[in-house]
mmCIF file of C-alpha atoms in Angstrom:
data_model
loop_
_atom_site.group_PDB
_atom_site.id
_atom_site.type_symbol
_atom_site.label_atom_id
_atom_site.label_comp_id
_atom_site.label_asym_id
_atom_site.label_seq_id
_atom_site.Cartn_x
_atom_site.Cartn_y
_atom_site.Cartn_z
ATOM 1 C CA MET A 1 -31.133 8.204 51.619
ATOM 2 C CA ILE A 2 -28.752 7.447 48.741
ATOM 3 C CA PHE A 3 -26.283 10.148 47.715
ATOM 4 C CA PHE A 4 -24.240 10.260 44.541
ATOM 5 C CA THR A 5 -20.538 11.081 44.612
ATOM 6 C CA SER A 6 -19.462 14.562 43.590
ATOM 7 C CA ILE A 7 -16.426 15.864 41.683
ATOM 8 C CA GLN A 8 -12.677 16.059 42.001
ATOM 9 C CA LEU A 9 -10.961 19.411 41.452
ATOM 10 C CA PHE A 10 -7.710 19.783 39.524
ATOM 11 C CA ASN A 11 -5.204 22.564 40.066
ATOM 12 C CA LEU A 12 -2.358 22.084 37.615
ATOM 13 C CA PRO A 13 0.779 24.242 37.541
ATOM 14 C CA PHE A 14 1.840 26.138 34.456
ATOM 15 C CA ILE A 15 4.561 24.039 32.854
ATOM 16 C CA GLY A 16 6.091 26.461 30.388
ATOM 17 C CA THR A 17 5.629 29.337 28.011
ATOM 18 C CA LYS A 18 6.958 28.086 24.672
ATOM 19 C CA ILE A 19 5.977 25.475 22.139
ATOM 20 C CA GLY A 20 9.061 25.425 19.929
ATOM 21 C CA ASP A 21 11.294 23.865 22.569
ATOM 22 C CA GLY A 22 8.743 21.237 23.546
ATOM 23 C CA THR A 23 7.399 22.952 26.657
ATOM 24 C CA LEU A 24 3.743 23.866 27.058
ATOM 25 C CA THR A 25 2.111 27.286 27.131
ATOM 26 C CA PRO A 26 0.030 28.600 30.045
ATOM 27 C CA SER A 27 -3.048 28.575 27.801
ATOM 28 C CA TYR A 28 -2.534 24.857 27.109
ATOM 29 C CA ASN A 29 -2.302 24.125 30.819
ATOM 30 C CA ILE A 30 -5.486 26.082 31.506
ATOM 31 C CA VAL A 31 -7.419 24.160 28.859
ATOM 32 C CA TYR A 32 -5.925 20.827 29.948
ATOM 33 C CA ALA A 33 -6.904 21.458 33.578
ATOM 34 C CA MET A 34 -10.365 22.559 32.458
ATOM 35 C CA GLN A 35 -10.890 19.353 30.489
ATOM 36 C CA LYS A 36 -9.765 17.226 33.447
ATOM 37 C CA ALA A 37 -12.130 19.126 35.750
ATOM 38 C CA TYR A 38 -15.135 18.459 33.506
ATOM 39 C CA ASP A 39 -14.078 14.836 32.976
ATOM 40 C CA SER A 40 -14.199 14.360 36.750
ATOM 41 C CA VAL A 41 -17.815 15.518 37.124
ATOM 42 C CA LYS A 42 -20.075 12.861 38.618
ATOM 43 C CA THR A 43 -22.746 15.093 40.138
ATOM 44 C CA ILE A 44 -23.160 18.847 40.190
ATOM 45 C CA VAL A 45 -25.796 21.562 40.612
ATOM 46 C CA LEU A 46 -25.543 24.209 37.910
ATOM 47 C CA ASP A 47 -27.481 27.464 37.493
ATOM 48 C CA THR A 48 -27.321 28.779 33.929
ATOM 49 C CA SER A 49 -28.408 32.211 32.686
ATOM 50 C CA ILE A 50 -28.588 32.935 28.932
ATOM 51 C CA VAL A 51 -29.051 36.292 27.192
ATOM 52 C CA GLU A 52 -28.931 36.649 23.394
ATOM 53 C CA THR A 53 -28.759 40.118 21.843
ATOM 54 C CA ASN A 54 -28.749 41.515 18.319
ATOM 55 C CA ILE A 55 -25.638 43.709 18.363
ATOM 56 C CA LYS A 56 -26.950 45.930 15.553
ATOM 57 C CA ASN A 57 -29.939 47.238 17.504
ATOM 58 C CA ASN A 58 -29.153 45.935 21.028
ATOM 59 C CA LYS A 59 -32.503 44.150 21.150
ATOM 60 C CA VAL A 60 -32.739 41.105 23.396
ATOM 61 C CA ILE A 61 -33.624 38.066 21.291
ATOM 62 C CA LYS A 62 -33.705 35.472 24.036
ATOM 63 C CA LYS A 63 -33.481 35.449 27.808
ATOM 64 C CA GLU A 64 -33.790 32.339 29.940
ATOM 65 C CA SER A 65 -32.371 30.576 32.963
ATOM 66 C CA TRP A 66 -32.076 26.952 34.044
ATOM 67 C CA LYS A 67 -31.174 25.067 37.183
ATOM 68 C CA GLU A 68 -29.730 21.637 36.509
ATOM 69 C CA ILE A 69 -29.252 18.848 39.022
ATOM 70 C CA TYR A 70 -26.849 16.558 37.213
ATOM 71 C CA ALA A 71 -26.187 12.951 38.226
ATOM 72 C CA GLY A 72 -24.890 11.558 34.944
ATOM 73 C CA PRO A 73 -25.366 11.873 31.169
ATOM 74 C CA LEU A 74 -28.659 9.964 31.255
ATOM 75 C CA SER A 75 -29.786 11.176 34.668
ATOM 76 C CA TYR A 76 -30.503 14.850 35.326
ATOM 77 C CA ARG A 77 -33.259 17.305 36.217
ATOM 78 C CA MET A 78 -33.523 20.784 34.693
ATOM 79 C CA GLU A 79 -35.982 23.497 35.644
ATOM 80 C CA GLY A 80 -36.543 26.849 33.966
ATOM 81 C CA CYS A 81 -39.213 29.545 34.077
ATOM 82 C CA ASP A 82 -41.605 27.642 31.823
ATOM 83 C CA GLN A 83 -40.365 24.063 31.716
ATOM 84 C CA ILE A 84 -39.125 21.113 33.719
ATOM 85 C CA LEU A 85 -37.081 18.391 32.043
ATOM 86 C CA ILE A 86 -36.250 15.112 33.781
ATOM 87 C CA ALA A 87 -33.990 12.513 32.173
ATOM 88 C CA ASP A 88 -34.092 9.015 33.613
ATOM 89 C CA GLY A 89 -32.151 6.491 31.594
ATOM 90 C CA THR A 90 -33.411 6.367 28.009
ATOM 91 C CA LYS A 91 -36.590 8.383 28.658
ATOM 92 C CA THR A 92 -37.114 12.094 29.273
ATOM 93 C CA LEU A 93 -40.177 13.896 30.607
ATOM 94 C CA ASN A 94 -40.687 17.449 29.305
ATOM 95 C CA TYR A 95 -43.248 19.365 31.369
ATOM 96 C CA ASP A 96 -44.664 22.727 30.279
ATOM 97 C CA LYS A 97 -45.709 24.783 33.306
ATOM 98 C CA LYS A 98 -48.128 27.032 31.410
ATOM 99 C CA SER A 99 -50.162 24.309 29.724
ATOM 100 C CA LYS A 100 -49.599 21.844 32.586
ATOM 101 C CA LYS A 101 -48.893 19.143 30.033
ATOM 102 C CA GLY A 102 -45.994 16.767 29.690
ATOM 103 C CA VAL A 103 -44.359 14.821 26.880
ATOM 104 C CA LEU A 104 -42.480 11.589 27.475
ATOM 105 C CA LYS A 105 -39.793 11.071 24.831
ATOM 106 C CA TRP A 106 -36.352 9.590 24.279
ATOM 107 C CA THR A 107 -33.418 11.039 26.198
ATOM 108 C CA ASN A 108 -31.061 13.460 24.493
ATOM 109 C CA PRO A 109 -27.992 13.666 26.766
ATOM 110 C CA LEU A 110 -26.875 16.875 25.075
ATOM 111 C CA ALA A 111 -29.909 18.745 26.387
ATOM 112 C CA SER A 112 -27.880 18.875 29.607
ATOM 113 C CA PRO A 113 -25.923 22.161 29.993
ATOM 114 C CA VAL A 114 -23.204 20.220 31.836
ATOM 115 C CA LEU A 115 -22.650 17.886 28.879
ATOM 116 C CA GLU A 116 -22.941 20.737 26.383
ATOM 117 C CA LEU A 117 -20.146 22.501 28.274
ATOM 118 C CA LYS A 118 -18.072 19.335 28.391
ATOM 119 C CA SER A 119 -18.475 18.940 24.633
ATOM 120 C CA GLN A 120 -17.268 22.515 24.082
ATOM 121 C CA VAL A 121 -14.269 21.979 26.367
ATOM 122 C CA ASP A 122 -13.323 18.792 24.513
ATOM 123 C CA ASP A 123 -13.419 20.702 21.206
ATOM 124 C CA ILE A 124 -11.283 23.535 22.587
ATOM 125 C CA TYR A 125 -8.698 21.045 23.824
ATOM 126 C CA LYS A 126 -8.752 18.900 20.684
ATOM 127 C CA TYR A 127 -8.477 21.611 18.041
ATOM 128 C CA GLY A 128 -6.180 24.001 19.866
ATOM 129 C CA ASN A 129 -7.574 27.179 18.290
ATOM 130 C CA TYR A 130 -7.467 29.108 21.569
ATOM 131 C CA LYS A 131 -5.298 31.737 23.196
ATOM 132 C CA LEU A 132 -4.992 33.234 26.656
ATOM 133 C CA VAL A 133 -5.990 36.905 26.434
ATOM 134 C CA GLY A 134 -5.767 37.909 30.087
ATOM 135 C CA SER A 135 -7.350 37.538 33.498
ATOM 136 C CA GLU A 136 -10.311 39.202 35.181
ATOM 137 C CA ASN A 137 -12.097 39.267 38.517
ATOM 138 C CA LEU A 138 -15.780 38.398 38.057
ATOM 139 C CA ASP A 139 -17.879 39.029 41.164
ATOM 140 C CA GLY A 140 -15.000 38.044 43.415
ATOM 141 C CA ILE A 141 -13.861 35.089 41.292
ATOM 142 C CA ASP A 142 -10.371 35.279 39.782
ATOM 143 C CA THR A 143 -10.578 33.999 36.214
ATOM 144 C CA ASN A 144 -8.362 33.276 33.249
ATOM 145 C CA VAL A 145 -9.824 34.490 29.958
ATOM 146 C CA ILE A 146 -9.302 32.508 26.760
ATOM 147 C CA LYS A 147 -10.555 33.273 23.270
ATOM 148 C CA VAL A 148 -11.473 30.722 20.609
ATOM 149 C CA GLU A 149 -12.019 31.577 16.940
ATOM 150 C CA THR A 150 -13.765 29.117 14.633
ATOM 151 C CA GLU A 151 -14.300 29.368 10.883
ATOM 152 C CA ILE A 152 -17.911 28.822 9.843
ATOM 153 C CA LYS A 153 -18.206 28.045 6.139
ATOM 154 C CA LYS A 154 -21.293 29.707 4.648
ATOM 155 C CA SER A 155 -20.394 28.521 1.151
ATOM 156 C CA LYS A 156 -17.357 27.331 -0.793
ATOM 157 C CA VAL A 157 -15.988 30.871 -0.922
ATOM 158 C CA LYS A 158 -17.551 32.645 2.079
ATOM 159 C CA VAL A 159 -16.275 32.089 5.603
ATOM 160 C CA ARG A 160 -17.554 33.676 8.820
ATOM 161 C CA ILE A 161 -15.540 33.766 12.041
ATOM 162 C CA LYS A 162 -17.333 32.778 15.248
ATOM 163 C CA THR A 163 -15.628 34.081 18.376
ATOM 164 C CA ASP A 164 -16.054 32.462 21.786
ATOM 165 C CA THR A 165 -14.608 33.943 24.972
ATOM 166 C CA TYR A 166 -14.490 31.911 28.181
ATOM 167 C CA TRP A 167 -13.879 33.098 31.737
ATOM 168 C CA ILE A 168 -12.424 30.174 33.711
ATOM 169 C CA ASP A 169 -12.272 30.054 37.502
ATOM 170 C CA LYS A 170 -8.581 29.812 38.436
ATOM 171 C CA LYS A 171 -9.404 27.758 41.523
ATOM 172 C CA THR A 172 -11.823 25.161 40.138
ATOM 173 C CA ASN A 173 -11.011 25.285 36.382
ATOM 174 C CA PHE A 174 -14.731 25.527 35.588
ATOM 175 C CA ILE A 175 -16.242 28.015 33.155
ATOM 176 C CA VAL A 176 -18.165 30.793 34.916
ATOM 177 C CA LYS A 177 -18.966 32.877 31.830
ATOM 178 C CA HIS A 178 -19.117 32.278 28.080
ATOM 179 C CA GLU A 179 -19.602 34.963 25.443
ATOM 180 C CA GLU A 180 -20.288 33.888 21.857
ATOM 181 C CA LEU A 181 -20.256 36.310 18.932
ATOM 182 C CA ASN A 182 -21.757 34.716 15.828
ATOM 183 C CA GLY A 183 -22.616 37.166 13.066
ATOM 184 C CA ASP A 184 -24.941 39.808 14.506
ATOM 185 C CA VAL A 185 -25.875 37.757 17.569
ATOM 186 C CA LYS A 186 -24.077 37.973 20.893
ATOM 187 C CA ARG A 187 -24.855 35.197 23.368
ATOM 188 C CA ILE A 188 -23.757 35.567 26.989
ATOM 189 C CA VAL A 189 -24.056 32.593 29.315
ATOM 190 C CA THR A 190 -23.174 32.767 33.003
ATOM 191 C CA TYR A 191 -22.818 29.763 35.287
ATOM 192 C CA ASN A 192 -23.182 29.501 39.047
ATOM 193 C CA ILE A 193 -21.752 26.178 40.186
ATOM 194 C CA ASP A 194 -22.703 24.566 43.490
ATOM 195 C CA PHE A 195 -20.053 22.092 44.606
ATOM 196 C CA ASN A 196 -21.422 21.587 48.106
ATOM 197 C CA THR A 197 -24.952 20.266 47.598
ATOM 198 C CA LEU A 198 -25.131 16.480 47.692
ATOM 199 C CA VAL A 199 -27.375 15.062 44.975
ATOM 200 C CA ASN A 200 -29.729 12.232 45.883
ATOM 201 C CA LYS A 201 -32.301 10.283 43.898
ATOM 202 C CA ASP A 202 -35.230 12.268 45.314
ATOM 203 C CA ASP A 203 -33.797 15.435 43.739
ATOM 204 C CA LEU A 204 -34.350 13.919 40.290
ATOM 205 C CA LYS A 205 -38.034 13.108 40.744
ATOM 206 C CA PRO A 206 -40.579 15.055 38.630
ATOM 207 C CA ASN A 207 -42.679 16.283 41.610
ATOM 208 C CA LEU A 208 -45.432 17.409 39.219
ATOM 209 C CA PRO A 209 -49.109 18.134 39.987
ATOM 210 C CA GLU A 210 -51.290 15.023 40.106
ATOM 211 C CA ASP A 211 -53.588 16.084 37.246
ATOM 212 C CA VAL A 212 -50.824 16.486 34.651
ATOM 213 C CA TYR A 213 -51.569 15.052 31.215
ATOM 214 C CA VAL A 214 -48.533 13.273 29.766
ATOM 215 C CA TYR A 215 -48.348 12.393 26.080
ATOM 216 C CA ASN A 216 -46.236 9.275 25.610
ATOM 217 C CA THR A 217 -44.390 9.398 22.276
ATOM 218 C CA PHE A 218 -43.332 5.790 22.809
ATOM 219 C CA ASP A 219 -46.939 4.784 22.096
ATOM 220 C CA ASN A 220 -46.312 5.817 18.484
ATOM 221 C CA MET A 221 -42.832 4.439 17.896
ATOM 222 C CA TYR A 222 -40.632 1.411 18.199
ATOM 223 C CA ILE A 223 -37.234 1.552 19.898
ATOM 224 C CA PHE A 224 -34.467 -0.852 18.859
ATOM 225 C CA ASN A 225 -31.340 -1.492 20.882
ATOM 226 C CA SER A 226 -29.426 -3.236 18.109
ATOM 227 C CA ILE A 227 -28.785 -2.521 14.447
ATOM 228 C CA GLU A 228 -29.908 -6.058 13.623
ATOM 229 C CA ASP A 229 -33.367 -5.436 15.113
ATOM 230 C CA ALA A 230 -33.601 -2.103 13.289
ATOM 231 C CA LYS A 231 -32.786 -3.814 9.988
ATOM 232 C CA LYS A 232 -35.506 -6.402 10.544
ATOM 233 C CA ALA A 233 -38.109 -3.713 11.271
ATOM 234 C CA SER A 234 -37.249 -1.505 8.296
ATOM 235 C CA ASP A 235 -39.212 -1.828 5.043
ATOM 236 C CA PHE A 236 -36.108 -0.875 3.028
ATOM 237 C CA ASP A 237 -32.412 -1.762 3.141
ATOM 238 C CA LEU A 238 -30.805 0.392 5.815
ATOM 239 C CA ILE A 239 -27.569 2.135 4.969
ATOM 240 C CA ILE A 240 -25.138 1.606 7.839
ATOM 241 C CA PRO A 241 -22.082 3.916 7.824
ATOM 242 C CA ASP A 242 -18.672 2.259 8.105
ATOM 243 C CA LYS A 243 -16.518 5.333 8.700
ATOM 244 C CA LEU A 244 -17.923 7.232 11.650
ATOM 245 C CA PRO A 245 -15.628 9.405 13.806
ATOM 246 C CA THR A 246 -13.499 7.423 16.242
ATOM 247 C CA GLY A 247 -15.194 6.547 19.524
ATOM 248 C CA LEU A 248 -18.803 6.636 18.340
ATOM 249 C CA LYS A 249 -20.942 3.601 19.089
ATOM 250 C CA PHE A 250 -24.493 2.648 18.172
ATOM 251 C CA PHE A 251 -26.892 3.696 20.958
ATOM 252 C CA ASN A 252 -30.353 2.890 19.615
ATOM 253 C CA ALA A 253 -32.705 3.319 16.679
ATOM 254 C CA TRP A 254 -36.299 4.392 16.555
ATOM 255 C CA LYS A 255 -39.088 4.147 14.029
ATOM 256 C CA TYR A 256 -42.569 5.659 14.042
ATOM 257 C CA LYS A 257 -45.506 3.286 13.898
ATOM 258 C CA LYS A 258 -47.276 3.381 10.549
ATOM 259 C CA ASP A 259 -49.674 6.270 10.016
ATOM 260 C CA PRO A 260 -52.936 5.497 8.137
ATOM 261 C CA ASN A 261 -52.059 8.433 5.886
ATOM 262 C CA PRO A 262 -49.928 6.805 3.146
ATOM 263 C CA SER A 263 -48.272 10.133 2.264
ATOM 264 C CA ASN A 264 -46.686 10.513 5.708
ATOM 265 C CA PRO A 265 -42.913 10.337 4.998
ATOM 266 C CA TYR A 266 -42.252 8.847 8.436
ATOM 267 C CA ASN A 267 -44.067 5.683 7.358
ATOM 268 C CA HIS A 268 -40.871 4.751 5.529
ATOM 269 C CA SER A 269 -38.156 6.120 7.786
ATOM 270 C CA ILE A 270 -35.889 5.137 10.637
ATOM 271 C CA GLN A 271 -33.338 6.997 12.773
ATOM 272 C CA LEU A 272 -30.014 5.610 13.983
ATOM 273 C CA CYS A 273 -28.380 7.216 17.036
ATOM 274 C CA TYR A 274 -24.650 7.099 17.783
ATOM 275 C CA TYR A 275 -22.866 8.512 20.861
ATOM 276 C CA ASN A 276 -19.336 8.508 22.166
ATOM 277 C CA GLU A 277 -18.533 6.946 25.531
ATOM 278 C CA ASP A 278 -19.254 10.010 27.681
ATOM 279 C CA TYR A 279 -22.257 11.175 25.597
ATOM 280 C CA THR A 280 -20.713 14.501 24.576
ATOM 281 C CA LYS A 281 -20.632 13.754 20.839
ATOM 282 C CA VAL A 282 -23.535 12.502 18.788
ATOM 283 C CA VAL A 283 -24.488 11.607 15.241
ATOM 284 C CA TYR A 284 -28.153 11.109 14.337
ATOM 285 C CA ILE A 285 -28.763 9.488 10.956
ATOM 286 C CA GLU A 286 -32.345 9.663 9.721
ATOM 287 C CA GLU A 287 -33.144 7.655 6.596
ATOM 288 C CA PHE A 288 -36.237 8.078 4.408
ATOM 289 C CA LYS A 289 -37.254 5.902 1.490
ATOM 290 C CA LYS A 290 -38.699 7.995 -1.328
ATOM 291 C CA GLY A 291 -39.321 5.997 -4.475
ATOM 292 C CA ASP A 292 -36.015 4.529 -5.598
ATOM 293 C CA LYS A 293 -34.044 7.020 -3.515
ATOM 294 C CA ILE A 294 -32.886 6.969 0.100
ATOM 295 C CA LEU A 295 -32.811 10.429 1.678
ATOM 296 C CA ILE A 296 -30.314 10.665 4.537
ATOM 297 C CA LYS A 297 -30.371 13.506 7.063
ATOM 298 C CA ILE A 298 -27.360 13.654 9.369
ATOM 299 C CA SER A 299 -27.440 15.822 12.505
ATOM 300 C CA THR A 300 -24.362 16.178 14.687
ATOM 301 C CA ASN A 301 -22.534 18.422 17.123
ATOM 302 C CA PHE A 302 -19.228 17.767 15.353
ATOM 303 C CA VAL A 303 -18.368 21.105 13.753
ATOM 304 C CA HIS A 304 -14.893 20.663 12.267
ATOM 305 C CA GLY A 305 -15.639 18.494 9.254
ATOM 306 C CA GLU A 306 -15.293 15.148 11.045
ATOM 307 C CA LEU A 307 -18.291 13.783 9.125
ATOM 308 C CA LYS A 308 -16.759 14.435 5.684
ATOM 309 C CA PRO A 309 -15.065 10.981 5.492
ATOM 310 C CA THR A 310 -18.374 9.379 6.491
ATOM 311 C CA ILE A 311 -20.317 11.223 3.807
ATOM 312 C CA ASP A 312 -17.657 10.681 1.122
ATOM 313 C CA ASP A 313 -17.607 6.961 1.913
ATOM 314 C CA LEU A 314 -21.393 6.660 1.672
ATOM 315 C CA LYS A 315 -21.501 8.556 -1.619
ATOM 316 C CA SER A 316 -18.801 6.319 -3.087
ATOM 317 C CA LYS A 317 -20.719 3.145 -2.200
ATOM 318 C CA TYR A 318 -24.323 4.106 -2.955
ATOM 319 C CA ARG A 319 -25.709 5.834 -6.029
ATOM 320 C CA ASN A 320 -29.328 6.093 -4.893
ATOM 321 C CA ILE A 321 -28.826 8.402 -1.894
ATOM 322 C CA ASP A 322 -29.146 12.120 -1.175
ATOM 323 C CA ILE A 323 -27.365 13.365 1.967
ATOM 324 C CA THR A 324 -27.895 16.566 3.945
ATOM 325 C CA LEU A 325 -25.740 17.491 6.937
ATOM 326 C CA SER A 326 -26.643 19.762 9.860
ATOM 327 C CA GLU A 327 -23.842 20.571 12.295
ATOM 328 C CA SER A 328 -24.508 21.841 15.837
ATOM 329 C CA SER A 329 -28.208 21.083 15.418
ATOM 330 C CA VAL A 330 -28.795 18.452 18.062
ATOM 331 C CA TYR A 331 -29.467 20.534 21.178
#
């Protein structure tokens, strides 16, 4: 039986309490240790519970739980009340328990709660908009509590503040609870982390009933592993961005096979996928040819305006394009 390696824990001392004299604050050390802890993850078993509530009427909007067996950004198995999701390399199987049907599609690494957490931790560390607000004992776990406030621009003049509070295990530096307040919606996520279970390849198998019907989306699309191949397959001149955020690299491109219905917009479209090295940041660029225009839809989990130079550069070079941007829309 083949077992994957697990994780390395970091316990870093507090270095200082001031910034003006060049020393580092306790909150910085907490976030730094947290980032190092998540960077060290090779395999992990994570139970996630999510409850979303409308704070105006206290009605529960969403309630779900997942168990993830994680063995890498392109290799994990998640199971919830209604679904099972298995990622194996570039393909993912989504199985619906109620209908007993599955869909085989391309892998989105950021569907993994582990990588979603790692992406959040990287943002906290990078942008520094956090502060230590105290400590708390959660079910026997001593935690540091940090608060992060992010400006969400609703328009050129209106700004909404999104508040995230994280409870971080003092011993392991992993997040055990996350509370997000975004407008009228409060989202509470709790994490139960299993460091002791060894993950092996059998744990990642689907183990589905034999009579499951699986729809293969790859039967209706082409996948390209190079920009050159994508250009050759496109029936219009692809627009390739020059100024993407640092660290992003081309992952693949996909294009739907032609539909007999000539009005189907996907007959003249292609999507380019870019990830960073550890698959925590992504930019999807979907291009549609519509008459003389190229419509470009950009989806990303960058939320601090990192795509503005990319968009400004494209607009300065091409007159026949319309660009729409969706941030935090890739999960």
